[in-house]
CSV table of C-alpha atoms and ligand atoms in Angstrom, one decimal:
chain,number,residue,atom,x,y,z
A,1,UNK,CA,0.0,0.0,0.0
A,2,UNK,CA,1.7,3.3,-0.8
A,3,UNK,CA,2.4,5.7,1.6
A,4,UNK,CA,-0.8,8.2,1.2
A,5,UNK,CA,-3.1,5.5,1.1
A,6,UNK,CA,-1.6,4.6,4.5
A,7,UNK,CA,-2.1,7.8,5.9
A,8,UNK,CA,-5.5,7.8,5.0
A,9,UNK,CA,-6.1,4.6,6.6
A,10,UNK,CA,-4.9,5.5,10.0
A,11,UNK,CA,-6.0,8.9,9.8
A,12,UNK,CA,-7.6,10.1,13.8
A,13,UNK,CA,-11.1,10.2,12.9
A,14,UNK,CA,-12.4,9.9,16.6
A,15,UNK,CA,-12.7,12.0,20.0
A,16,UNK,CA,-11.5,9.1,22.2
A,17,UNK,CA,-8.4,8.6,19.7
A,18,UNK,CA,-6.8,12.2,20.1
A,19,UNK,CA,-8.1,13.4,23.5
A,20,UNK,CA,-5.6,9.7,24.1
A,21,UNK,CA,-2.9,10.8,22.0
A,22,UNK,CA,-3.0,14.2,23.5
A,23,UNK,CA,-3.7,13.3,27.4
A,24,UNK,CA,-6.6,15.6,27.0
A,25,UNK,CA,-10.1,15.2,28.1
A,26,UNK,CA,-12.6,13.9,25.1
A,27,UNK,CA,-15.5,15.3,26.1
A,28,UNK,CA,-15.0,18.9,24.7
A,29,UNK,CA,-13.5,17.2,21.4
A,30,UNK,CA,-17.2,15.0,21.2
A,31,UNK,CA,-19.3,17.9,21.2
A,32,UNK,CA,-17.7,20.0,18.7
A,33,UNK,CA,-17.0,16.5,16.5
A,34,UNK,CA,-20.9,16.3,16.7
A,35,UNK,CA,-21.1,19.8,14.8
A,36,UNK,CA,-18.0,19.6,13.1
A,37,UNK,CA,-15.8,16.2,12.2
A,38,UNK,CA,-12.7,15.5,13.3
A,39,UNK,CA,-10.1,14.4,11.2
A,40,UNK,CA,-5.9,14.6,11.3
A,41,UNK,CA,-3.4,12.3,9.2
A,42,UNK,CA,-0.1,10.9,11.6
A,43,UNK,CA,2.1,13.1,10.0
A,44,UNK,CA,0.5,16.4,10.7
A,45,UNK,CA,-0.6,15.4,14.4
A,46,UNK,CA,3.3,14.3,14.8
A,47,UNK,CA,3.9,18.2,13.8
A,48,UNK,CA,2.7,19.0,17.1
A,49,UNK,CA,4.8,20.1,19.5
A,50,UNK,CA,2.5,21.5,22.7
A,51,UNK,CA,-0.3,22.3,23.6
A,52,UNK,CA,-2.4,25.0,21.4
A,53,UNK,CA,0.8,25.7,19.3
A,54,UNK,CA,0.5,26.5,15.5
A,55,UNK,CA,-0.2,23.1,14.4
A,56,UNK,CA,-2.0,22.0,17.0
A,57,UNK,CA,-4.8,25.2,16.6
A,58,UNK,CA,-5.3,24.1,13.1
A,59,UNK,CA,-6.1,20.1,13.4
A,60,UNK,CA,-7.6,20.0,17.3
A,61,UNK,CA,-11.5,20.5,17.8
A,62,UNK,CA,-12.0,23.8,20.5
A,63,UNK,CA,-14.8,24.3,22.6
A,64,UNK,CA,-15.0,27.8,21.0
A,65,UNK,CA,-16.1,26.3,17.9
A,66,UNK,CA,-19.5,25.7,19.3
A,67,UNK,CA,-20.1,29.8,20.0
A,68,UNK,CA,-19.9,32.9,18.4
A,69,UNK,CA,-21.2,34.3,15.6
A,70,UNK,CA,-21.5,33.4,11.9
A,71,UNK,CA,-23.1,32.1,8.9
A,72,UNK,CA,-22.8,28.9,7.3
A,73,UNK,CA,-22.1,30.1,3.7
A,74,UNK,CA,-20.8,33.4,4.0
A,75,UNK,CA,-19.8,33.7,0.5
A,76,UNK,CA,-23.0,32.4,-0.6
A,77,UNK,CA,-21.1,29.8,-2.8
A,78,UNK,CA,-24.2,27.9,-3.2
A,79,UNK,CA,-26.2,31.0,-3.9
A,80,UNK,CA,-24.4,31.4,-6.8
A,81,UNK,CA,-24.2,27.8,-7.8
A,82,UNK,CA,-26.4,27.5,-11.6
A,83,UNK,CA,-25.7,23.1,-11.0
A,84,UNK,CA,-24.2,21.5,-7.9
A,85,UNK,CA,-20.8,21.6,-7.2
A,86,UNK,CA,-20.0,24.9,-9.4
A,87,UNK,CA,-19.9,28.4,-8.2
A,88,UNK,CA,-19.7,30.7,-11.5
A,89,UNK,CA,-19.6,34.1,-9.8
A,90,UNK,CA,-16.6,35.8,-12.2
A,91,UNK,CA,-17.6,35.4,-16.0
A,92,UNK,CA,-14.5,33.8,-16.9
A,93,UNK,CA,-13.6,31.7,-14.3
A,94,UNK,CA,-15.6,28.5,-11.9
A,95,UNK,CA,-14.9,26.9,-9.1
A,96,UNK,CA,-15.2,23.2,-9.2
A,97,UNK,CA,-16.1,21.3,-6.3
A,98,UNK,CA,-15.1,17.9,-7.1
A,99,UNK,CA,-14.4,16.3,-3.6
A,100,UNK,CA,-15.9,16.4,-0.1
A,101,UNK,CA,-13.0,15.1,1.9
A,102,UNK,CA,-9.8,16.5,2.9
A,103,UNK,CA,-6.9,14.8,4.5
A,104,UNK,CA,-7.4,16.8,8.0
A,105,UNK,CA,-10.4,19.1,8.9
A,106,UNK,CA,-9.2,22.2,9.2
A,107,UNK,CA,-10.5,24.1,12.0
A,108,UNK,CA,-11.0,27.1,10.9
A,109,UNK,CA,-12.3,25.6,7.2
A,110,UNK,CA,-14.5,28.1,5.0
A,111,UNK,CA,-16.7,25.1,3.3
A,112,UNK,CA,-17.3,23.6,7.0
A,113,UNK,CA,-20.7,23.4,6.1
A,114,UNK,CA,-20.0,20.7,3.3
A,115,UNK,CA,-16.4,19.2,3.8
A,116,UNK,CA,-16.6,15.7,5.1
A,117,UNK,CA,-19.8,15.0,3.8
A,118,UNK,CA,-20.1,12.5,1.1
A,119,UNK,CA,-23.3,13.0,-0.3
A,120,UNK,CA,-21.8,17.0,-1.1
A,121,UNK,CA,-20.7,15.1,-4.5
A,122,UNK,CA,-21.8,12.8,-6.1
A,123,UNK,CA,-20.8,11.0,-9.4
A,124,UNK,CA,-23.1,12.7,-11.5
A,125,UNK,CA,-22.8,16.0,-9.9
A,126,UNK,CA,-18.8,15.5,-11.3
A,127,UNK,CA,-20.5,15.1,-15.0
A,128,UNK,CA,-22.9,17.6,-14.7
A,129,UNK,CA,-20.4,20.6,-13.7
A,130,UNK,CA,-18.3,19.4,-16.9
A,131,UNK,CA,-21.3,19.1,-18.9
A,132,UNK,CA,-22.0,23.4,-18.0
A,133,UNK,CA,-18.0,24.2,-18.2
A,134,UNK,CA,-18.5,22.7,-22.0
A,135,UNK,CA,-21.4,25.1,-22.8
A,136,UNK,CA,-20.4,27.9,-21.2
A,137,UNK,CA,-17.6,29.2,-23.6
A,138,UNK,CA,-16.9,32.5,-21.6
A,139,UNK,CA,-15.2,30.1,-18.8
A,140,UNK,CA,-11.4,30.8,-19.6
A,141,UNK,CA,-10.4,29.4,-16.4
A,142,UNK,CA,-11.5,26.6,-13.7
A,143,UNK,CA,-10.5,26.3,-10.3
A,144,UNK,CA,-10.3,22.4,-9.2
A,145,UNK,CA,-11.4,22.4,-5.3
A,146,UNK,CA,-13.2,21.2,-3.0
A,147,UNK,CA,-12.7,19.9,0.0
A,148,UNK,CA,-9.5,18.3,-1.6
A,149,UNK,CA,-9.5,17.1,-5.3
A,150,UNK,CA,-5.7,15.5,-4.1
A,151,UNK,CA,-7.7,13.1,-1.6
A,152,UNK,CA,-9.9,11.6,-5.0
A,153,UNK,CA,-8.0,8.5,-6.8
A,154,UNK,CA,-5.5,8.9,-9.4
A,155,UNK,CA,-7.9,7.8,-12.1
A,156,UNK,CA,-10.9,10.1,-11.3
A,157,UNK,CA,-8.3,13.0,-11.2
A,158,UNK,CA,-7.1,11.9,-14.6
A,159,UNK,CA,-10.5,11.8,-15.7
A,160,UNK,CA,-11.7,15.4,-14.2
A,161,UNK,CA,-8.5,16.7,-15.9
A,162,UNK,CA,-8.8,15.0,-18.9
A,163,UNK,CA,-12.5,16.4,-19.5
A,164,UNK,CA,-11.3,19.6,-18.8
A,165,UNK,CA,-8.4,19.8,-21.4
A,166,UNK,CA,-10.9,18.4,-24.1
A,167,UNK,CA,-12.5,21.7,-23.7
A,168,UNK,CA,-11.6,24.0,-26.4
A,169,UNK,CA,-11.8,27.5,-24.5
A,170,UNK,CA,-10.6,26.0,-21.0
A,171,UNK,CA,-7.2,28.3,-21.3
A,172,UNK,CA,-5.7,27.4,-17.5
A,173,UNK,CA,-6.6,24.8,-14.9
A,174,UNK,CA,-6.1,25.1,-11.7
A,175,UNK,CA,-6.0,22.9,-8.7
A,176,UNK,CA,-6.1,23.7,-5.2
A,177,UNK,CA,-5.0,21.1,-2.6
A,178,UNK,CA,-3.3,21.2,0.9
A,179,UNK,CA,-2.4,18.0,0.8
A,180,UNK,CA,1.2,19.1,0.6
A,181,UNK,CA,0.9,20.8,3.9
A,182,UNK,CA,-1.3,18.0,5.7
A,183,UNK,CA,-0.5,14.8,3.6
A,184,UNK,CA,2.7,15.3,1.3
A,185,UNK,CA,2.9,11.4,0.5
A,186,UNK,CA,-0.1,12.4,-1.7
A,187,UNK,CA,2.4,13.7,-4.2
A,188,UNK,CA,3.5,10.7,-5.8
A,189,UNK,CA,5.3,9.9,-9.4
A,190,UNK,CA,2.2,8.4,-10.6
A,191,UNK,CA,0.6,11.3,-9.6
A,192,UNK,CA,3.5,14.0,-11.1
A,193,UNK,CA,2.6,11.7,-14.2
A,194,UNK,CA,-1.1,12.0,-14.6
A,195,UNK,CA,-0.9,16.2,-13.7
A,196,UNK,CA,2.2,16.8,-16.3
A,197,UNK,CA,-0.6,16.0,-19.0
A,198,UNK,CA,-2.8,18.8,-18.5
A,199,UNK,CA,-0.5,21.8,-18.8
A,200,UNK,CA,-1.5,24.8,-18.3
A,201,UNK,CA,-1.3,23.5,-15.0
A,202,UNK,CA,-1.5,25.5,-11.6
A,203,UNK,CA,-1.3,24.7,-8.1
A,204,UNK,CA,-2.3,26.3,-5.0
A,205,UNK,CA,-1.6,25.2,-1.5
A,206,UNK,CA,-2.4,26.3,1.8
A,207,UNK,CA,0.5,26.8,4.4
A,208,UNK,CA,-0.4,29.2,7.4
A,209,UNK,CA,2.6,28.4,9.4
A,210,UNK,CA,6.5,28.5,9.2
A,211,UNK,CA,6.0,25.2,11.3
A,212,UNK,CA,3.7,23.3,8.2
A,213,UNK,CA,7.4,23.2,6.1
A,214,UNK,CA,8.6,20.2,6.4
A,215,UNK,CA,11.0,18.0,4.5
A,216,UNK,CA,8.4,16.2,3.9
A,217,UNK,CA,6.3,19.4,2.3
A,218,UNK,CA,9.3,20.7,0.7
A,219,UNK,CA,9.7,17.2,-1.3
A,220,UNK,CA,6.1,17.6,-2.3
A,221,UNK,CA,7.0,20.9,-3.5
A,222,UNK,CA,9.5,20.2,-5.4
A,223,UNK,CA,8.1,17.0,-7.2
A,224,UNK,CA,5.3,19.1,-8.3
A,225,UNK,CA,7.8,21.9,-9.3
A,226,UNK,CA,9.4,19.6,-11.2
A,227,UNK,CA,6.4,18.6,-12.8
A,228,UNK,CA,6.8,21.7,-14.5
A,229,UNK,CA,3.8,23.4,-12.3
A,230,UNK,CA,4.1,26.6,-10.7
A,231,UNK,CA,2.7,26.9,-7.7
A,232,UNK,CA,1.5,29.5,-5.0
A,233,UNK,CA,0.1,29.7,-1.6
A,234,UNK,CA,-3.2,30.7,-0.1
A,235,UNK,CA,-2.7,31.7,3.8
A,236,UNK,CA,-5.5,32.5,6.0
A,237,UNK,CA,-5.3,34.7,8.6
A,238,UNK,CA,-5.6,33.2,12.0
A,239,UNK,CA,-5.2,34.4,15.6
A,240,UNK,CA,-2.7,32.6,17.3
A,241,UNK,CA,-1.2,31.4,14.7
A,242,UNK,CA,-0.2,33.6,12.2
A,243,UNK,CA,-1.6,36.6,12.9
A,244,UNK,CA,2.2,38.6,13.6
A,245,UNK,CA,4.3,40.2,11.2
A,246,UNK,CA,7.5,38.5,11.6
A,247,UNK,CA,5.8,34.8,11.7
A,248,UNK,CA,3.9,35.8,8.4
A,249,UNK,CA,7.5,37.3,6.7
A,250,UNK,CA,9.0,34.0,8.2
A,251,UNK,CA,6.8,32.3,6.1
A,252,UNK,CA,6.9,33.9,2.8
A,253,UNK,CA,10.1,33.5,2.8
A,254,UNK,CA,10.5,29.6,3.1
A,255,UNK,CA,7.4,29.2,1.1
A,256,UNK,CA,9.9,30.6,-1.7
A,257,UNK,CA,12.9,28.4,-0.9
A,258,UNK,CA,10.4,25.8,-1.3
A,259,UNK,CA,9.7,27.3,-4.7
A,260,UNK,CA,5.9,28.1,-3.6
A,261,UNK,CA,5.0,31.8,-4.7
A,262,UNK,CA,2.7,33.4,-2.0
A,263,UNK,CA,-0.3,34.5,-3.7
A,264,UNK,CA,-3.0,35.5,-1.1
A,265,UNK,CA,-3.6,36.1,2.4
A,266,UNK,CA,-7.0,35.8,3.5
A,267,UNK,CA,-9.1,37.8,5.8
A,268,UNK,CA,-10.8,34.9,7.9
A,269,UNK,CA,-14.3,34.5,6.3
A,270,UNK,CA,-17.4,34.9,8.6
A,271,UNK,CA,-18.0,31.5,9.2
A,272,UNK,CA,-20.0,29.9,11.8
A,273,UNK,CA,-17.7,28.4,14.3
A,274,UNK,CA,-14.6,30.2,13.4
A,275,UNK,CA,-14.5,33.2,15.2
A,276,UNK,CA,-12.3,32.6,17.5
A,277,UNK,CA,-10.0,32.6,14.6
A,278,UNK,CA,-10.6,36.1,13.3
A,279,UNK,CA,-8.5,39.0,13.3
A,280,UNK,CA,-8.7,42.4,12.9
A,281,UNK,CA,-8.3,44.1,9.1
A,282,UNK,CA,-6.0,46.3,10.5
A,283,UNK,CA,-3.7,43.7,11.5
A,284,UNK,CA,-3.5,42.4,7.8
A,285,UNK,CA,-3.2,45.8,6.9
A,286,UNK,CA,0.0,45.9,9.8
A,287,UNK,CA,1.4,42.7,7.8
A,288,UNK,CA,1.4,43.5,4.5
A,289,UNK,CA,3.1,46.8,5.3
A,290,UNK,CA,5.6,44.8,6.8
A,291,UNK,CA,6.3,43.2,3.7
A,292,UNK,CA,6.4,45.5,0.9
A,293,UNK,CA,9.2,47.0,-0.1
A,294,UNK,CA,11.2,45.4,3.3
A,295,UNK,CA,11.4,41.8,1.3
A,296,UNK,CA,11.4,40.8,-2.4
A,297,UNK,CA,8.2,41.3,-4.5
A,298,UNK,CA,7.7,37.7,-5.0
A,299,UNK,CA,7.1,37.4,-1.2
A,300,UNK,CA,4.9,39.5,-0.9
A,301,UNK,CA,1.0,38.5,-1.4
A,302,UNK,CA,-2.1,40.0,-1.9
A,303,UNK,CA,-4.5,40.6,1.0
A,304,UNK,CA,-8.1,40.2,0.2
A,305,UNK,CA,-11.1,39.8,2.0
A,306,UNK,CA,-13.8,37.8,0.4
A,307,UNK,CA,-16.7,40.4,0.3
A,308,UNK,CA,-19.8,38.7,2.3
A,309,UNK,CA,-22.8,37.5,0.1
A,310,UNK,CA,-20.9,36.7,-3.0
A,311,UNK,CA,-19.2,40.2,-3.6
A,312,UNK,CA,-16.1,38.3,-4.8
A,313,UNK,CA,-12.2,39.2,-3.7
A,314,UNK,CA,-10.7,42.5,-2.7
A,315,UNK,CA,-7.3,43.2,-2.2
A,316,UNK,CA,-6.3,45.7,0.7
A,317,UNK,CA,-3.2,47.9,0.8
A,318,UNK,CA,-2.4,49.7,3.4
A,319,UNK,CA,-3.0,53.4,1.4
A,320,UNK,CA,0.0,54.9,-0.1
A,321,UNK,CA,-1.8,58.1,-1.5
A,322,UNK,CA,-1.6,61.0,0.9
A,323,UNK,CA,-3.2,63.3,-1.6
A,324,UNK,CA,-4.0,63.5,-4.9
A,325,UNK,CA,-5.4,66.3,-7.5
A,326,UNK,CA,-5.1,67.5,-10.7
A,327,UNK,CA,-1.1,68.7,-10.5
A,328,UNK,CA,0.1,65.5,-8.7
A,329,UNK,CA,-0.5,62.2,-6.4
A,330,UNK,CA,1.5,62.3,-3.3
A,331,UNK,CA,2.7,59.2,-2.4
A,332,UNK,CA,4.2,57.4,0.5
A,333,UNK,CA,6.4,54.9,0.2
A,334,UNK,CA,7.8,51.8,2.4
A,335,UNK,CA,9.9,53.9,4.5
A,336,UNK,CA,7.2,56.8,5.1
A,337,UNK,CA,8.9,59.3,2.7
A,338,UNK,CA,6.3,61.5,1.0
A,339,UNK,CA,7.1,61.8,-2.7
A,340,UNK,CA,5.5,63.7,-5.5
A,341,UNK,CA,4.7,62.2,-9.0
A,342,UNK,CA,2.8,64.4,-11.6
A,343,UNK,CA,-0.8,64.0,-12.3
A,344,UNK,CA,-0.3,64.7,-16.0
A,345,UNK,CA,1.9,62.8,-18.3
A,346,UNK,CA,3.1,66.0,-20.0
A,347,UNK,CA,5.9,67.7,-17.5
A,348,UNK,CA,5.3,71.7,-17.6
A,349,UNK,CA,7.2,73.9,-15.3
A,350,UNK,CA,4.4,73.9,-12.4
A,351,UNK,CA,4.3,70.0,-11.9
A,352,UNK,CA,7.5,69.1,-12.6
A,353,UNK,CA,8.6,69.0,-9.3
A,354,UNK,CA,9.0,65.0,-8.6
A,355,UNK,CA,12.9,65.9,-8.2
A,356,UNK,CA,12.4,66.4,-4.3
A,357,UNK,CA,10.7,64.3,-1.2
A,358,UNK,CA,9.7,65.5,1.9
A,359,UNK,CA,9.8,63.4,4.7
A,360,UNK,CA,6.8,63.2,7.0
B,1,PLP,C1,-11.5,32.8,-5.3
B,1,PLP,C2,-12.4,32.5,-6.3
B,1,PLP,C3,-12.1,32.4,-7.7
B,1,PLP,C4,-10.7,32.7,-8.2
B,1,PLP,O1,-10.3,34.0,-7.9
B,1,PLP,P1,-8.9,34.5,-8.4
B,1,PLP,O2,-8.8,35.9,-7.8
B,1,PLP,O3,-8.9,34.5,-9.9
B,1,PLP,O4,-7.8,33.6,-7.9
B,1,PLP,C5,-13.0,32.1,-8.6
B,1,PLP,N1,-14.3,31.8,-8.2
B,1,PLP,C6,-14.7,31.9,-6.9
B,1,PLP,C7,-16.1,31.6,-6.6
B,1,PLP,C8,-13.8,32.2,-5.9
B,1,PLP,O5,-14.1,32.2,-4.6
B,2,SF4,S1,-8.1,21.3,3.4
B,2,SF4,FE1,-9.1,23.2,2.7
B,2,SF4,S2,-11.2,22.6,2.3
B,2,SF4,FE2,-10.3,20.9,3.5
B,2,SF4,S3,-10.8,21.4,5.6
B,2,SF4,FE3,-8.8,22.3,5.2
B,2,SF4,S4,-9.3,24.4,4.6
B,2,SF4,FE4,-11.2,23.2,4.4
């Protein structure tokens, strides 16, 4: 049996089996596994190293997630879902959810509502979402999700793929899997093998934590670098564990040595159950002025908060215009120095006076 499969197999599906594992009491664990399942390969529960660190907020069921506030579907992914398992809310561009399990339950999991839940697809709910990607030509782009398409058999990802590249105006597919943070065996050569096929081919992961790199995840990384697929990373914002400037830079930065570009961070969605994850927009505001300018470009990603009720994605800076008219934009830049940059593209006398900075 490979590796994965193994993995999978003795995955901690049960209260009794982690409050053990963990000397904790099970009783909390049973209630919130009543609302919402419990699941954690080996290797990521062997990340931990004590109690409520990084790894163990992520994968460990908290009281907490029984109260506070929320909604279910925040993002109202089934509100703008025209057949089961797509959400077509950008013209160009679906998401395809094409598996209800994941290697671990995240915590602090957006689709909590549907992950784990078998009957959240179904065969033909996989044939029906191709069957509307192959008459709607405006889709340029599809996003392979789910839950985690990574946890589905080699041949039904070959076949989902395969459909997919059949389809004329399909430009780009992309996948989005954390298996390389929570279950790197996943990435195996048959696997490399089946994904090299269907380039355009892009990957996005999910590492919150300095402490989800492992050898493990950076041989993952690289077998699917090698593959020939870039890759990026999709971080969610999350007290207590990554919610502080120099762990979040930390991170970036080996998410690059590990050839994985950072591409978003997310402002923790309004989920029910999750609050006790959520920051403050000012503190991803504090982070990403942290970053640019301080480290290189390529580790620095965008910050977006996914509007409530379906408004789609949008990216926060913290504001670099101090003022701006008709003459000229004033500007600040990463080290608070106030420069001046015409309004106009012509230079005349009166605005041509970008040659000097003032300092704050
Ligand atoms: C995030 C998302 C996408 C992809 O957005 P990009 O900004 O292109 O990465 C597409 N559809 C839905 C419903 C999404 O939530
Ligand atoms: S892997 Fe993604 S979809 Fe699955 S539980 Fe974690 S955050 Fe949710």
């Amino acid at each position: 049996m490979e590796e994965w499969k193994k993995q999978v197999r003795d995955s901690i599906t049960t209260p009794q089996k982690v409050a053990d594992i963990l000397s904790i009491s099970c009783e909390e664990i049973s209630k919130v596994h009543n609302e919402f399942p419990l699941r954690i390969t080996p290797y990521y529960l062997n990340l931990i190293e004590e109690k409520d660190d990084p790894i163990w907020k992520q994968a460990i069921p908290d009281i907490q997630e029984l109260y506070g506030s929320g909604f279910d579907d925040p993002l109202h992914e089934e509100h703008d879902s025209p057949v089961k398992g797509i959400t077509h809310r950008y013209p160009d561009r679906v998401l395809f959810y094409v598996s209800p399990f994941c290697a671990m339950y995240c915590r602090f999991c957006t689709r909590k509502r549907k992950v784990s839940d078998p009957q959240s697809v179904k065969e033909t709910d996989l044939l029906n979402g191709i069957s509307y990607i192959k008459r709607h030509t405006e889709i340029r782009d599809v996003i392979v999700s789910g839950g985690d398409p990574f946890l589905l058999q080699d041949e039904t990802i070959d076949f989902i793929l395969g459909q997919l590249r059949a389809i004329p105006h399909i430009e780009i597919i992309r996948i989005g899997t954390r298996t390389p943070v929570t279950l790197p065996h996943r990435i195996t050569p048959s696997l490399c093998t089946i994904l090299k096929k269907y380039h355009p081919l892009f990957i996005n992961t999910h590492f919150n934590h300095p402490k989800d790199i492992t050898p493990e995840s950076k041989e993952a990384c690289r077998m699917l670098a090698d593959s020939g697929i870039p890759l990026g990373n999709q971080s969610v914002l999350l007290k207590g564990v990554n919610d502080d400037p120099v762990v979040m830079k930390v991170l970036l930065h080996k998410l690059l040595q590990i050839r994985v570009r950072p591409y978003y961070i997310y402002q923790a969605d309004l989920v029910t159950g999750t609050e006790h994850f959520r920051t403050t927009v000012q503190k991803g505001l504090e982070i990403i002025q942290n970053l640019r300018g301080h480290t290189s470009g390529l580790a620095v990603p965008h910050y977006v908060i996914d509007a409530p009720n379906g408004g789609g994605k949008i990216a926060l800076i913290p504001n670099p215009v101090v003022e701006h008219n008709d003459d000229e934009i004033v500007l600040r830049n990463y080290e608070k120095n106030l420069y001046r940059y015409p309004s106009s593209t012509c230079l005349q006398e009166s605005n041509c006076s970008m040659a000097f900075a003032d300092s704050e």
